[in-house]
Amino acid sequence: VFGGRMDRLDIRATGDAARITDYKSIKPPPKTQRITLGQGRELQRVLYAIAVRALLPETRAVVARLIYLADDPATFELKGDELDDAIGHAISYLSAATVILRSGRIAPRWEKDVFYDDMRLALPADRESYLRRKASEFRAANQQLNKLWSAST
């Protein structure tokens, strides 16, 4: 289940444009790095853009942006074709994830994501050995997702 709240939504008085802002309290990435989906970490603002388009159909222009507040503040925007491409990538990812979930072959998260994994306690006590032994099966199970995520920045 997806849940969340937009940090900020600005709607032009005429109702034809909206700007979604997601504030980040961490240090911004280098200016040269484009952030679209951030391999899933920034999926939220793309989903919010989909919601704005669905709930406010008269809105023609949508901008989804990240504002990093720490150190040297920076803003990263998605709009126009770039936002449309991000929405297409998100839909592809969610479709692939749905197919995998319905097949019953979903692999556990990798170690770097363990903090966010509510099911981590259901894994064997010797987690490292288990993950090494099952690595090829996990890669096969999530192959389509891995391709999509590695292609998205």
mmCIF file of C-alpha atoms in Angstrom:
data_model
loop_
_atom_site.group_PDB
_atom_site.id
_atom_site.type_symbol
_atom_site.label_atom_id
_atom_site.label_comp_id
_atom_site.label_asym_id
_atom_site.label_seq_id
_atom_site.Cartn_x
_atom_site.Cartn_y
_atom_site.Cartn_z
ATOM 1 C CA VAL A 1 0.000 0.000 0.000
ATOM 2 C CA PHE A 2 1.353 3.388 -0.975
ATOM 3 C CA GLY A 3 0.869 6.125 1.551
ATOM 4 C CA GLY A 4 2.272 9.559 1.956
ATOM 5 C CA ARG A 5 1.661 13.259 1.958
ATOM 6 C CA MET A 6 2.882 15.863 -0.431
ATOM 7 C CA ASP A 7 5.140 18.333 1.308
ATOM 8 C CA ARG A 8 3.722 21.111 -0.832
ATOM 9 C CA LEU A 9 1.264 21.464 -3.718
ATOM 10 C CA ASP A 10 0.900 24.831 -5.443
ATOM 11 C CA ILE A 11 -1.951 25.262 -7.925
ATOM 12 C CA ARG A 12 -2.091 28.280 -10.233
ATOM 13 C CA ALA A 13 -5.201 30.419 -9.640
ATOM 14 C CA THR A 14 -6.453 29.537 -13.135
ATOM 15 C CA GLY A 15 -6.157 25.831 -12.234
ATOM 16 C CA ASP A 16 -4.179 24.967 -15.359
ATOM 17 C CA ALA A 17 -0.805 24.368 -13.657
ATOM 18 C CA ALA A 18 0.438 22.655 -10.507
ATOM 19 C CA ARG A 19 3.802 22.324 -8.795
ATOM 20 C CA ILE A 20 4.581 19.470 -6.397
ATOM 21 C CA THR A 21 7.476 19.996 -3.994
ATOM 22 C CA ASP A 22 9.196 17.283 -1.973
ATOM 23 C CA TYR A 23 11.634 18.730 0.572
ATOM 24 C CA LYS A 24 14.747 16.753 1.491
ATOM 25 C CA SER A 25 16.744 17.532 4.624
ATOM 26 C CA ILE A 26 19.833 15.731 3.314
ATOM 27 C CA LYS A 27 22.781 17.009 1.290
ATOM 28 C CA PRO A 28 21.967 17.346 -2.424
ATOM 29 C CA PRO A 29 23.615 15.123 -5.014
ATOM 30 C CA PRO A 30 26.086 16.734 -7.435
ATOM 31 C CA LYS A 31 24.447 19.239 -9.795
ATOM 32 C CA THR A 32 25.554 17.135 -12.749
ATOM 33 C CA GLN A 33 23.523 14.141 -11.542
ATOM 34 C CA ARG A 34 19.983 14.028 -12.887
ATOM 35 C CA ILE A 35 17.497 12.493 -10.509
ATOM 36 C CA THR A 36 14.419 10.963 -12.053
ATOM 37 C CA LEU A 37 13.293 7.921 -10.080
ATOM 38 C CA GLY A 38 16.499 7.495 -8.088
ATOM 39 C CA GLN A 39 16.131 3.706 -8.430
ATOM 40 C CA GLY A 40 12.869 3.948 -6.517
ATOM 41 C CA ARG A 41 13.943 6.371 -3.817
ATOM 42 C CA GLU A 42 12.251 9.264 -5.641
ATOM 43 C CA LEU A 43 9.242 7.370 -6.963
ATOM 44 C CA GLN A 44 7.041 9.321 -4.568
ATOM 45 C CA ARG A 45 7.069 12.596 -6.496
ATOM 46 C CA VAL A 46 6.266 10.782 -9.751
ATOM 47 C CA LEU A 47 3.304 9.042 -8.097
ATOM 48 C CA TYR A 48 2.160 12.414 -6.752
ATOM 49 C CA ALA A 49 2.299 13.823 -10.294
ATOM 50 C CA ILE A 50 0.106 10.939 -11.477
ATOM 51 C CA ALA A 51 -2.331 11.711 -8.638
ATOM 52 C CA VAL A 52 -2.435 15.424 -9.495
ATOM 53 C CA ARG A 53 -3.154 14.632 -13.149
ATOM 54 C CA ALA A 54 -5.916 12.201 -12.161
ATOM 55 C CA LEU A 55 -7.544 14.369 -9.492
ATOM 56 C CA LEU A 56 -7.117 17.721 -11.247
ATOM 57 C CA PRO A 57 -7.779 16.911 -14.937
ATOM 58 C CA GLU A 58 -7.974 20.609 -15.869
ATOM 59 C CA THR A 59 -4.305 20.961 -14.881
ATOM 60 C CA ARG A 60 -2.276 21.025 -18.108
ATOM 61 C CA ALA A 61 1.221 21.662 -16.728
ATOM 62 C CA VAL A 62 2.622 19.708 -13.777
ATOM 63 C CA VAL A 63 6.069 20.195 -12.260
ATOM 64 C CA ALA A 64 7.383 17.707 -9.692
ATOM 65 C CA ARG A 65 10.465 18.924 -7.870
ATOM 66 C CA LEU A 66 12.881 17.957 -5.131
ATOM 67 C CA ILE A 67 14.392 20.675 -2.975
ATOM 68 C CA TYR A 68 17.428 19.663 -0.938
ATOM 69 C CA LEU A 69 17.819 21.954 2.064
ATOM 70 C CA ALA A 70 21.155 20.853 3.605
ATOM 71 C CA ASP A 71 24.533 22.422 2.813
ATOM 72 C CA ASP A 72 24.275 24.049 -0.613
ATOM 73 C CA PRO A 73 20.502 23.943 -1.336
ATOM 74 C CA ALA A 74 19.547 22.615 -4.763
ATOM 75 C CA THR A 75 16.358 22.079 -6.753
ATOM 76 C CA PHE A 76 15.716 19.263 -9.250
ATOM 77 C CA GLU A 77 12.595 19.496 -11.426
ATOM 78 C CA LEU A 78 10.709 17.045 -13.595
ATOM 79 C CA LYS A 79 8.291 18.548 -16.109
ATOM 80 C CA GLY A 80 7.037 18.110 -19.640
ATOM 81 C CA ASP A 81 8.498 15.194 -21.593
ATOM 82 C CA GLU A 82 10.931 14.353 -18.794
ATOM 83 C CA LEU A 83 8.048 13.923 -16.324
ATOM 84 C CA ASP A 84 6.074 11.921 -18.907
ATOM 85 C CA ASP A 85 9.094 9.610 -19.368
ATOM 86 C CA ALA A 86 9.441 9.199 -15.591
ATOM 87 C CA ILE A 87 5.752 8.290 -15.328
ATOM 88 C CA GLY A 88 6.205 5.745 -18.134
ATOM 89 C CA HIS A 89 9.201 4.192 -16.327
ATOM 90 C CA ALA A 90 7.261 4.072 -13.047
ATOM 91 C CA ILE A 91 4.314 2.362 -14.747
ATOM 92 C CA SER A 92 6.675 -0.177 -16.361
ATOM 93 C CA TYR A 93 8.286 -0.900 -13.008
ATOM 94 C CA LEU A 94 4.970 -1.259 -11.185
ATOM 95 C CA SER A 95 3.622 -3.540 -13.948
ATOM 96 C CA ALA A 96 6.715 -5.775 -13.733
ATOM 97 C CA ALA A 97 6.484 -5.821 -9.935
ATOM 98 C CA THR A 98 2.817 -6.842 -10.140
ATOM 99 C CA VAL A 99 3.653 -9.765 -12.450
ATOM 100 C CA ILE A 100 6.387 -10.942 -10.061
ATOM 101 C CA LEU A 101 4.157 -10.616 -6.995
ATOM 102 C CA ARG A 102 1.342 -12.543 -8.663
ATOM 103 C CA SER A 103 3.796 -15.305 -9.588
ATOM 104 C CA GLY A 104 4.730 -15.686 -5.907
ATOM 105 C CA ARG A 105 8.461 -15.308 -6.661
ATOM 106 C CA ILE A 106 9.476 -12.079 -4.969
ATOM 107 C CA ALA A 107 12.992 -11.903 -3.573
ATOM 108 C CA PRO A 108 13.889 -10.208 -0.289
ATOM 109 C CA ARG A 109 15.498 -6.807 -0.293
ATOM 110 C CA TRP A 110 19.241 -6.430 -0.453
ATOM 111 C CA GLU A 111 21.297 -5.474 2.579
ATOM 112 C CA LYS A 112 21.409 -1.780 1.674
ATOM 113 C CA ASP A 113 17.597 -1.695 1.906
ATOM 114 C CA VAL A 114 17.292 -3.790 5.074
ATOM 115 C CA PHE A 115 16.397 -0.783 7.247
ATOM 116 C CA TYR A 116 13.125 -0.400 5.309
ATOM 117 C CA ASP A 117 12.250 -4.108 5.130
ATOM 118 C CA ASP A 118 9.524 -5.023 7.633
ATOM 119 C CA MET A 119 9.936 -8.714 6.727
ATOM 120 C CA ARG A 120 13.660 -8.905 7.548
ATOM 121 C CA LEU A 121 12.907 -10.886 10.727
ATOM 122 C CA ALA A 122 11.371 -13.684 8.632
ATOM 123 C CA LEU A 123 14.735 -14.447 7.011
ATOM 124 C CA PRO A 124 17.036 -17.189 8.350
ATOM 125 C CA ALA A 125 19.337 -16.344 11.275
ATOM 126 C CA ASP A 126 22.434 -16.708 9.060
ATOM 127 C CA ARG A 127 21.174 -14.117 6.611
ATOM 128 C CA GLU A 128 24.502 -13.650 4.781
ATOM 129 C CA SER A 129 24.922 -17.348 4.000
ATOM 130 C CA TYR A 130 21.299 -17.602 2.895
ATOM 131 C CA LEU A 131 21.582 -14.579 0.583
ATOM 132 C CA ARG A 132 24.820 -15.892 -0.975
ATOM 133 C CA ARG A 133 23.275 -19.312 -1.586
ATOM 134 C CA LYS A 134 20.104 -17.852 -3.125
ATOM 135 C CA ALA A 135 21.667 -14.904 -5.000
ATOM 136 C CA SER A 136 21.230 -16.351 -8.498
ATOM 137 C CA GLU A 137 17.587 -17.291 -7.826
ATOM 138 C CA PHE A 138 16.887 -13.824 -6.439
ATOM 139 C CA ARG A 139 18.483 -12.174 -9.472
ATOM 140 C CA ALA A 140 16.379 -14.363 -11.763
ATOM 141 C CA ALA A 141 13.174 -13.608 -9.830
ATOM 142 C CA ASN A 142 13.751 -9.863 -9.949
ATOM 143 C CA GLN A 143 15.476 -9.687 -13.343
ATOM 144 C CA GLN A 144 12.915 -7.402 -14.954
ATOM 145 C CA LEU A 145 12.842 -5.073 -11.959
ATOM 146 C CA ASN A 146 16.626 -4.913 -11.791
ATOM 147 C CA LYS A 147 16.811 -3.971 -15.489
ATOM 148 C CA LEU A 148 14.281 -1.198 -15.018
ATOM 149 C CA TRP A 149 15.899 0.188 -11.861
ATOM 150 C CA SER A 150 19.424 0.101 -13.232
ATOM 151 C CA ALA A 151 18.192 2.004 -16.288
ATOM 152 C CA SER A 152 16.543 4.710 -14.162
ATOM 153 C CA THR A 153 18.468 7.428 -12.390
#
